mmCIF file of C-alpha atoms in Angstrom:
data_model
loop_
_atom_site.group_PDB
_atom_site.id
_atom_site.type_symbol
_atom_site.label_atom_id
_atom_site.label_comp_id
_atom_site.label_asym_id
_atom_site.label_seq_id
_atom_site.Cartn_x
_atom_site.Cartn_y
_atom_site.Cartn_z
ATOM 1 C CA MET A 1 -47.126 -33.055 187.493
ATOM 2 C CA SER A 2 -47.182 -33.109 191.009
ATOM 3 C CA ILE A 3 -48.324 -30.041 192.864
ATOM 4 C CA GLU A 4 -47.722 -29.945 196.707
ATOM 5 C CA LYS A 5 -46.244 -26.750 198.189
ATOM 6 C CA LEU A 6 -47.818 -23.591 197.010
ATOM 7 C CA ALA A 7 -46.644 -20.014 197.456
ATOM 8 C CA VAL A 8 -48.945 -17.165 197.576
ATOM 9 C CA ILE A 9 -47.743 -13.618 196.236
ATOM 10 C CA GLY A 10 -49.741 -11.138 198.365
ATOM 11 C CA GLY A 11 -49.926 -10.751 201.935
ATOM 12 C CA GLY A 12 -53.365 -8.920 202.384
ATOM 13 C CA ALA A 13 -56.348 -10.141 203.950
ATOM 14 C CA TRP A 14 -57.537 -12.519 200.227
ATOM 15 C CA GLY A 15 -53.818 -13.557 200.202
ATOM 16 C CA THR A 16 -53.642 -14.393 203.695
ATOM 17 C CA ALA A 17 -57.185 -16.381 203.509
ATOM 18 C CA LEU A 18 -55.721 -18.518 200.676
ATOM 19 C CA ALA A 19 -52.437 -19.353 202.299
ATOM 20 C CA GLN A 20 -54.943 -20.594 204.895
ATOM 21 C CA VAL A 21 -56.889 -22.822 202.564
ATOM 22 C CA ALA A 22 -53.592 -23.739 201.111
ATOM 23 C CA ALA A 23 -51.849 -24.892 204.288
ATOM 24 C CA THR A 24 -55.080 -27.028 205.786
ATOM 25 C CA GLY A 25 -54.122 -30.256 206.974
ATOM 26 C CA GLY A 26 -50.407 -28.982 207.929
ATOM 27 C CA ARG A 27 -49.204 -28.773 204.245
ATOM 28 C CA ASP A 28 -46.364 -26.451 203.215
ATOM 29 C CA THR A 29 -47.336 -22.982 202.354
ATOM 30 C CA LEU A 30 -45.172 -19.665 201.566
ATOM 31 C CA LEU A 31 -47.082 -16.529 201.757
ATOM 32 C CA TRP A 32 -44.876 -13.668 200.074
ATOM 33 C CA ALA A 33 -45.786 -10.065 201.384
ATOM 34 C CA LEU A 34 -44.359 -6.825 200.965
ATOM 35 C CA GLU A 35 -44.890 -5.632 204.699
ATOM 36 C CA GLU A 36 -42.076 -6.912 206.835
ATOM 37 C CA ASP A 37 -44.684 -6.102 209.891
ATOM 38 C CA VAL A 38 -46.883 -9.071 208.123
ATOM 39 C CA VAL A 39 -44.041 -11.119 207.714
ATOM 40 C CA SER A 40 -42.584 -11.204 211.172
ATOM 41 C CA ALA A 41 -46.422 -11.759 212.778
ATOM 42 C CA VAL A 42 -47.019 -14.552 210.310
ATOM 43 C CA ASN A 43 -43.876 -16.282 211.570
ATOM 44 C CA LYS A 44 -44.136 -15.403 214.824
ATOM 45 C CA ILE A 45 -47.712 -15.638 216.167
ATOM 46 C CA HIS A 46 -49.327 -17.110 213.523
ATOM 47 C CA GLU A 47 -51.606 -14.113 212.472
ATOM 48 C CA ASN A 48 -52.008 -11.269 210.250
ATOM 49 C CA PRO A 49 -52.675 -8.451 212.434
ATOM 50 C CA VAL A 50 -52.886 -5.911 209.745
ATOM 51 C CA TYR A 51 -55.259 -7.618 207.444
ATOM 52 C CA LEU A 52 -57.023 -10.348 209.335
ATOM 53 C CA LYS A 53 -56.726 -9.023 212.859
ATOM 54 C CA GLY A 54 -57.609 -11.798 215.281
ATOM 55 C CA LEU A 55 -57.106 -14.911 213.046
ATOM 56 C CA LYS A 56 -55.132 -17.735 213.929
ATOM 57 C CA LEU A 57 -53.646 -18.869 210.811
ATOM 58 C CA GLU A 58 -52.258 -22.506 210.154
ATOM 59 C CA LYS A 59 -48.678 -22.921 211.665
ATOM 60 C CA ALA A 60 -47.538 -24.916 207.878
ATOM 61 C CA ILE A 61 -47.809 -20.919 206.371
ATOM 62 C CA ARG A 62 -44.172 -19.646 206.507
ATOM 63 C CA ALA A 63 -44.112 -15.761 205.667
ATOM 64 C CA THR A 64 -41.210 -14.322 203.541
ATOM 65 C CA SER A 65 -40.717 -10.946 201.991
ATOM 66 C CA ARG A 66 -37.737 -12.367 199.492
ATOM 67 C CA PHE A 67 -38.343 -13.186 195.853
ATOM 68 C CA SER A 68 -35.970 -16.015 195.574
ATOM 69 C CA ASP A 69 -37.969 -18.150 198.117
ATOM 70 C CA LEU A 70 -40.569 -18.448 195.747
ATOM 71 C CA ALA A 71 -38.664 -20.643 193.586
ATOM 72 C CA GLU A 72 -39.049 -23.403 196.053
ATOM 73 C CA ALA A 73 -43.083 -23.987 195.480
ATOM 74 C CA ASP A 74 -44.516 -25.902 192.524
ATOM 75 C CA ALA A 75 -47.310 -23.153 191.794
ATOM 76 C CA TRP A 76 -48.125 -19.517 192.769
ATOM 77 C CA LEU A 77 -51.219 -18.105 193.723
ATOM 78 C CA VAL A 78 -50.834 -14.330 192.372
ATOM 79 C CA VAL A 79 -53.126 -12.089 194.574
ATOM 80 C CA THR A 80 -51.595 -8.972 194.071
ATOM 81 C CA PRO A 81 -53.494 -5.618 193.187
ATOM 82 C CA ALA A 82 -54.447 -5.883 189.426
ATOM 83 C CA GLN A 83 -52.706 -2.865 188.846
ATOM 84 C CA HIS A 84 -49.595 -3.998 190.623
ATOM 85 C CA MET A 85 -49.452 -7.398 189.099
ATOM 86 C CA ARG A 86 -47.320 -7.013 185.900
ATOM 87 C CA ALA A 87 -44.440 -5.281 188.054
ATOM 88 C CA VAL A 88 -44.524 -7.949 190.974
ATOM 89 C CA LEU A 89 -44.594 -10.832 188.278
ATOM 90 C CA LYS A 90 -41.191 -8.849 186.603
ATOM 91 C CA ARG A 91 -39.541 -8.604 189.762
ATOM 92 C CA SER A 92 -40.262 -12.633 190.507
ATOM 93 C CA PRO A 93 -37.834 -15.523 189.282
ATOM 94 C CA CYS A 94 -40.776 -16.686 186.741
ATOM 95 C CA PRO A 95 -39.331 -20.150 186.880
ATOM 96 C CA ASN A 96 -41.983 -21.444 184.418
ATOM 97 C CA MET A 97 -44.084 -22.845 187.221
ATOM 98 C CA PRO A 98 -47.913 -22.426 187.056
ATOM 99 C CA LEU A 99 -49.843 -19.319 187.884
ATOM 100 C CA ILE A 100 -52.826 -19.082 189.545
ATOM 101 C CA LEU A 101 -54.332 -15.550 189.445
ATOM 102 C CA CYS A 102 -56.698 -14.703 192.024
ATOM 103 C CA SER A 103 -56.719 -10.763 191.880
ATOM 104 C CA LYS A 104 -59.836 -9.253 189.992
ATOM 105 C CA GLY A 105 -59.619 -6.447 187.349
ATOM 106 C CA ILE A 106 -58.105 -5.187 184.031
ATOM 107 C CA GLU A 107 -54.784 -3.415 183.809
ATOM 108 C CA GLU A 108 -55.489 0.205 183.279
ATOM 109 C CA SER A 109 -52.503 0.953 180.936
ATOM 110 C CA SER A 110 -52.820 -1.847 178.366
ATOM 111 C CA GLY A 111 -56.864 -2.560 178.829
ATOM 112 C CA LYS A 112 -55.563 -6.207 178.722
ATOM 113 C CA LEU A 113 -57.060 -9.252 181.237
ATOM 114 C CA LEU A 114 -54.459 -10.335 183.733
ATOM 115 C CA HIS A 115 -54.211 -13.940 182.103
ATOM 116 C CA GLU A 116 -53.065 -11.866 179.014
ATOM 117 C CA VAL A 117 -50.576 -9.871 181.152
ATOM 118 C CA ALA A 118 -49.356 -12.902 182.932
ATOM 119 C CA HIS A 119 -48.644 -14.727 179.662
ATOM 120 C CA GLU A 120 -46.624 -11.797 178.719
ATOM 121 C CA VAL A 121 -44.387 -11.391 181.501
ATOM 122 C CA CYS A 122 -44.091 -15.168 181.869
ATOM 123 C CA PRO A 123 -44.355 -16.846 178.569
ATOM 124 C CA GLY A 124 -43.437 -20.259 180.054
ATOM 125 C CA SER A 125 -45.784 -20.500 182.961
ATOM 126 C CA PRO A 126 -49.353 -22.211 182.070
ATOM 127 C CA VAL A 127 -52.013 -19.748 183.773
ATOM 128 C CA ALA A 128 -55.030 -20.401 185.635
ATOM 129 C CA VAL A 129 -57.753 -18.043 187.149
ATOM 130 C CA LEU A 130 -59.874 -18.624 190.479
ATOM 131 C CA SER A 131 -62.419 -16.482 191.096
ATOM 132 C CA GLY A 132 -65.935 -16.293 192.928
ATOM 133 C CA PRO A 133 -68.158 -15.150 195.219
ATOM 134 C CA THR A 134 -65.511 -14.822 198.446
ATOM 135 C CA PHE A 135 -64.934 -12.680 201.378
ATOM 136 C CA ALA A 136 -61.328 -13.146 202.656
ATOM 137 C CA HIS A 137 -62.545 -13.268 206.338
ATOM 138 C CA GLU A 138 -65.402 -16.145 205.915
ATOM 139 C CA VAL A 139 -62.710 -17.928 203.536
ATOM 140 C CA ALA A 140 -60.145 -17.530 206.366
ATOM 141 C CA ALA A 141 -62.442 -19.013 209.170
ATOM 142 C CA GLY A 142 -63.450 -22.043 207.140
ATOM 143 C CA LEU A 143 -66.857 -20.734 206.217
ATOM 144 C CA PRO A 144 -68.374 -22.555 203.424
ATOM 145 C CA THR A 145 -67.331 -21.178 199.965
ATOM 146 C CA ALA A 146 -67.691 -22.330 196.244
ATOM 147 C CA VAL A 147 -65.083 -20.825 193.503
ATOM 148 C CA THR A 148 -64.491 -21.295 189.961
ATOM 149 C CA LEU A 149 -61.105 -22.464 188.819
ATOM 150 C CA ALA A 150 -60.591 -21.623 185.103
ATOM 151 C CA CYS A 151 -57.421 -23.305 183.102
ATOM 152 C CA GLU A 152 -57.470 -23.934 179.023
ATOM 153 C CA ASP A 153 -55.068 -26.597 180.286
ATOM 154 C CA ARG A 154 -57.856 -29.025 181.677
ATOM 155 C CA PRO A 155 -55.541 -31.865 183.266
ATOM 156 C CA LEU A 156 -53.513 -28.851 185.095
ATOM 157 C CA GLY A 157 -56.583 -27.375 185.690
ATOM 158 C CA GLU A 158 -57.722 -30.705 187.631
ATOM 159 C CA GLU A 159 -54.487 -31.298 189.299
ATOM 160 C CA LEU A 160 -54.707 -27.540 190.801
ATOM 161 C CA ARG A 161 -58.430 -28.271 191.993
ATOM 162 C CA ALA A 162 -57.035 -31.522 193.818
ATOM 163 C CA ARG A 163 -54.633 -29.238 195.875
ATOM 164 C CA ILE A 164 -56.792 -26.647 197.001
ATOM 165 C CA ASN A 165 -60.453 -28.253 197.029
ATOM 166 C CA LEU A 166 -61.504 -28.591 200.658
ATOM 167 C CA PRO A 167 -65.056 -29.467 202.268
ATOM 168 C CA HIS A 168 -65.910 -26.159 202.879
ATOM 169 C CA PHE A 169 -63.904 -24.694 199.959
ATOM 170 C CA ARG A 170 -65.300 -26.199 196.883
ATOM 171 C CA THR A 171 -63.997 -25.682 193.445
ATOM 172 C CA TYR A 172 -65.487 -26.107 190.417
ATOM 173 C CA CYS A 173 -63.363 -26.326 186.760
ATOM 174 C CA THR A 174 -63.917 -24.613 183.498
ATOM 175 C CA ASP A 175 -61.458 -23.627 180.783
ATOM 176 C CA ASP A 176 -63.146 -20.240 179.883
ATOM 177 C CA VAL A 177 -60.512 -17.949 181.500
ATOM 178 C CA ALA A 178 -61.631 -15.220 179.989
ATOM 179 C CA GLY A 179 -65.561 -15.330 181.113
ATOM 180 C CA ALA A 180 -63.817 -15.984 184.582
ATOM 181 C CA GLU A 181 -61.905 -12.711 184.697
ATOM 182 C CA VAL A 182 -64.623 -10.606 183.237
ATOM 183 C CA GLY A 183 -67.008 -11.532 185.624
ATOM 184 C CA GLY A 184 -64.507 -10.558 188.434
ATOM 185 C CA ALA A 185 -63.220 -7.301 187.053
ATOM 186 C CA VAL A 186 -66.771 -6.154 186.265
ATOM 187 C CA LYS A 187 -68.703 -6.778 189.239
ATOM 188 C CA ASN A 188 -66.434 -4.789 190.933
ATOM 189 C CA VAL A 189 -67.849 -1.539 189.206
ATOM 190 C CA LEU A 190 -71.002 -2.554 189.677
ATOM 191 C CA ALA A 191 -70.826 -2.929 193.333
ATOM 192 C CA ILE A 192 -69.676 0.857 193.510
ATOM 193 C CA ALA A 193 -72.842 1.652 191.662
ATOM 194 C CA CYS A 194 -75.004 -0.531 194.200
ATOM 195 C CA GLY A 195 -73.018 1.187 197.091
ATOM 196 C CA ILE A 196 -73.769 4.701 195.602
ATOM 197 C CA ALA A 197 -77.247 3.831 195.574
ATOM 198 C CA GLU A 198 -77.362 2.267 199.411
ATOM 199 C CA GLY A 199 -75.377 5.450 200.189
ATOM 200 C CA ARG A 200 -78.192 7.501 198.840
ATOM 201 C CA GLY A 201 -80.764 5.485 200.494
ATOM 202 C CA LEU A 202 -82.422 4.433 197.330
ATOM 203 C CA GLY A 203 -83.855 0.940 198.569
ATOM 204 C CA GLN A 204 -83.594 -2.356 197.903
ATOM 205 C CA ASN A 205 -85.844 -2.554 194.808
ATOM 206 C CA ALA A 206 -83.055 -0.133 193.303
ATOM 207 C CA ARG A 207 -80.271 -2.633 194.342
ATOM 208 C CA ALA A 208 -82.060 -5.316 192.590
ATOM 209 C CA ALA A 209 -82.703 -3.500 189.380
ATOM 210 C CA LEU A 210 -79.127 -2.503 189.181
ATOM 211 C CA ILE A 211 -77.669 -6.109 190.099
ATOM 212 C CA ALA A 212 -80.129 -7.379 186.953
ATOM 213 C CA ARG A 213 -79.351 -4.793 184.542
ATOM 214 C CA GLY A 214 -75.564 -4.715 185.587
ATOM 215 C CA PHE A 215 -75.504 -8.528 185.016
ATOM 216 C CA ALA A 216 -77.124 -7.857 181.623
ATOM 217 C CA GLU A 217 -73.776 -5.332 180.867
ATOM 218 C CA MET A 218 -71.655 -7.682 182.320
ATOM 219 C CA THR A 219 -72.637 -10.591 179.961
ATOM 220 C CA ARG A 220 -72.541 -8.510 176.891
ATOM 221 C CA PHE A 221 -69.039 -7.639 177.843
ATOM 222 C CA GLY A 222 -67.638 -11.245 178.496
ATOM 223 C CA MET A 223 -69.109 -12.836 175.632
ATOM 224 C CA ALA A 224 -67.672 -9.782 173.222
ATOM 225 C CA MET A 225 -64.448 -11.070 175.060
ATOM 226 C CA GLY A 226 -64.710 -14.346 174.259
ATOM 227 C CA GLY A 227 -66.075 -15.670 177.325
ATOM 228 C CA ARG A 228 -69.292 -17.756 177.705
ATOM 229 C CA ARG A 229 -72.787 -16.893 178.790
ATOM 230 C CA GLU A 230 -72.603 -20.061 181.113
ATOM 231 C CA THR A 231 -69.554 -18.760 183.039
ATOM 232 C CA LEU A 232 -71.023 -15.550 183.437
ATOM 233 C CA ALA A 233 -74.508 -16.871 184.835
ATOM 234 C CA GLY A 234 -72.156 -18.805 187.434
ATOM 235 C CA LEU A 235 -70.000 -18.513 190.424
ATOM 236 C CA SER A 236 -67.264 -16.199 189.127
ATOM 237 C CA GLY A 237 -70.071 -13.836 187.343
ATOM 238 C CA LEU A 238 -73.533 -13.545 188.921
ATOM 239 C CA GLY A 239 -72.552 -15.222 192.243
ATOM 240 C CA ASP A 240 -69.593 -12.730 192.542
ATOM 241 C CA LEU A 241 -72.075 -10.001 191.347
ATOM 242 C CA VAL A 242 -74.569 -10.605 193.774
ATOM 243 C CA LEU A 243 -72.210 -10.892 197.155
ATOM 244 C CA THR A 244 -70.218 -7.963 195.995
ATOM 245 C CA CYS A 245 -73.395 -5.769 195.452
ATOM 246 C CA SER A 246 -74.865 -6.567 198.663
ATOM 247 C CA SER A 247 -72.372 -6.190 201.971
ATOM 248 C CA THR A 248 -70.253 -3.334 203.313
ATOM 249 C CA SER A 249 -67.518 -6.205 203.536
ATOM 250 C CA SER A 250 -67.377 -5.559 199.795
ATOM 251 C CA ARG A 251 -64.268 -2.821 199.612
ATOM 252 C CA ASN A 252 -66.145 -1.885 196.155
ATOM 253 C CA PHE A 253 -69.496 -1.374 197.559
ATOM 254 C CA SER A 254 -68.187 0.333 200.854
ATOM 255 C CA LEU A 255 -66.623 3.050 198.646
ATOM 256 C CA GLY A 256 -69.794 3.416 196.450
ATOM 257 C CA LYS A 257 -71.459 3.606 199.661
ATOM 258 C CA ALA A 258 -69.283 6.755 200.894
ATOM 259 C CA ILE A 259 -69.716 8.308 197.847
ATOM 260 C CA GLY A 260 -73.574 8.248 198.024
ATOM 261 C CA GLU A 261 -73.332 9.532 201.607
ATOM 262 C CA GLY A 262 -71.368 12.760 200.155
ATOM 263 C CA LYS A 263 -67.687 11.803 200.494
ATOM 264 C CA ASN A 264 -65.188 12.577 198.059
ATOM 265 C CA PRO A 265 -64.193 9.880 195.680
ATOM 266 C CA VAL A 266 -60.608 10.892 195.432
ATOM 267 C CA GLU A 267 -60.135 11.461 198.997
ATOM 268 C CA LEU A 268 -61.495 8.202 200.014
ATOM 269 C CA MET A 269 -59.501 6.143 197.832
ATOM 270 C CA LYS A 270 -56.348 8.194 198.996
ATOM 271 C CA ASP A 271 -57.317 7.165 202.611
ATOM 272 C CA ARG A 272 -57.500 3.447 202.311
ATOM 273 C CA ARG A 273 -54.878 0.776 202.835
ATOM 274 C CA THR A 274 -57.122 -1.746 200.826
ATOM 275 C CA VAL A 275 -57.818 -1.339 197.097
ATOM 276 C CA ALA A 276 -61.001 -1.023 195.784
ATOM 277 C CA GLU A 277 -59.943 -2.419 192.382
ATOM 278 C CA GLY A 278 -63.261 -1.169 190.865
ATOM 279 C CA ALA A 279 -62.198 2.547 191.247
ATOM 280 C CA HIS A 280 -59.044 1.250 188.526
ATOM 281 C CA THR A 281 -61.163 -0.765 186.230
ATOM 282 C CA ALA A 282 -63.834 1.447 185.368
ATOM 283 C CA PRO A 283 -61.843 3.743 183.446
ATOM 284 C CA VAL A 284 -60.342 0.951 181.213
ATOM 285 C CA LEU A 285 -63.737 -1.123 181.047
ATOM 286 C CA ASP A 286 -65.642 2.003 179.851
ATOM 287 C CA ARG A 287 -63.232 2.649 177.490
ATOM 288 C CA ILE A 288 -62.850 -0.741 175.974
ATOM 289 C CA ALA A 289 -66.810 -0.674 175.883
ATOM 290 C CA LYS A 290 -66.821 2.560 173.773
ATOM 291 C CA GLN A 291 -64.385 1.054 171.520
ATOM 292 C CA ARG A 292 -66.108 -1.822 170.794
ATOM 293 C CA GLY A 293 -69.444 -0.233 170.789
ATOM 294 C CA ILE A 294 -70.823 -2.407 173.495
ATOM 295 C CA ASP A 295 -73.721 -0.671 175.856
ATOM 296 C CA MET A 296 -72.386 -0.222 179.546
ATOM 297 C CA PRO A 297 -74.614 2.671 181.065
ATOM 298 C CA LEU A 298 -74.017 1.710 184.564
ATOM 299 C CA VAL A 299 -70.326 1.265 183.935
ATOM 300 C CA ASP A 300 -70.239 4.443 181.862
ATOM 301 C CA ALA A 301 -71.774 6.200 185.037
ATOM 302 C CA VAL A 302 -69.421 5.064 187.903
ATOM 303 C CA ALA A 303 -66.677 5.953 185.360
ATOM 304 C CA THR A 304 -67.867 9.344 184.910
ATOM 305 C CA LEU A 305 -68.552 10.050 188.459
ATOM 306 C CA LEU A 306 -65.092 8.732 189.730
ATOM 307 C CA ALA A 307 -63.530 11.183 187.097
ATOM 308 C CA GLY A 308 -65.076 13.948 188.363
ATOM 309 C CA LYS A 309 -66.963 14.542 185.488
ATOM 310 C CA ILE A 310 -70.463 14.724 186.943
ATOM 311 C CA GLU A 311 -71.988 15.242 190.531
ATOM 312 C CA ILE A 312 -73.909 12.420 192.074
ATOM 313 C CA GLY A 313 -77.317 14.263 191.737
ATOM 314 C CA LYS A 314 -77.151 14.811 188.150
ATOM 315 C CA LEU A 315 -75.654 11.455 187.717
ATOM 316 C CA LEU A 316 -78.446 9.680 189.638
ATOM 317 C CA GLU A 317 -80.891 12.010 187.337
ATOM 318 C CA THR A 318 -79.305 10.522 183.950
ATOM 319 C CA MET A 319 -79.633 7.115 185.158
ATOM 320 C CA LEU A 320 -83.385 7.498 186.230
ATOM 321 C CA SER A 321 -84.409 9.357 182.890
ATOM 322 C CA ARG A 322 -82.616 6.936 180.576
ATOM 323 C CA PRO A 323 -85.432 5.372 178.338
ATOM 324 C CA PRO A 324 -86.806 2.081 179.359
ATOM 325 C CA GLY A 325 -86.320 -0.601 176.527
ATOM 326 C CA ASP A 326 -86.693 -4.391 176.020
ATOM 327 C CA GLU A 327 -85.450 -6.470 178.979
ATOM 328 C CA GLU A 328 -83.137 -8.520 176.455
ATOM 329 C CA ASP A 329 -81.281 -5.136 175.216
#
């Protein structure tokens, strides 16, 4: 199969950055956006002033708000917020073309990974997952980036990689879809924990410990969900975890930092135009872990705090008083 024209579903920062990658070299790329002001700006001035202000976009990018236009493409990059992906795919024409899922999370209502949701809604479409340590503004600016493309159909994965791989956007293939998805979902929750530590002024040592112990939780959960250890230790797992837990460019880290500084989590999430996926993932991840008997104390702590069931001071006291055990646990 020949994959040339790509459609990107989602006109936020990450969707726009991926459209920039897809359009490099003047290759036709369609960007679907819900917001008419985004569509108009992309088409008229080749910018997305709402989500990536000041960055000139490739002229090969054309924006639309009509789902019917998506049928023109050979494959879709699906970059909608995780909790809205099912609804968006249900509204789309779903013409049995490849779907590359670029969002990170677990569907809150069903507890399903996003590739499972996509298979339910579009059973005739082959599904791949794109994940890894990526800040949208850096990708859009052409700074060096490496990502994982997971696809069970290896020849299709190679074809998709050939279409989006660039010298500054290095794409590594795997067939471990579950492992790639779990890494991207769990790291968002752990980034909130690291942000809380930053907001409370607990220091760099504490953050390093949270990353390391969080990675142990991610690995336990990922392997229980059918992922492989090496995938979780790669770009879509450990790589993304380190990036997301280390910078206020991360929406999840920023949310945690604000909570650590004493702001109300509910009010913070209500005021944000962009989505901190970890806030939606935390409760369902915690629920699945408990159902399966997977020990994830950091995830449980974040979920408990976001649900308003514990104050931050008490939360930190509980976390710090947890009995030490063997590092392999």
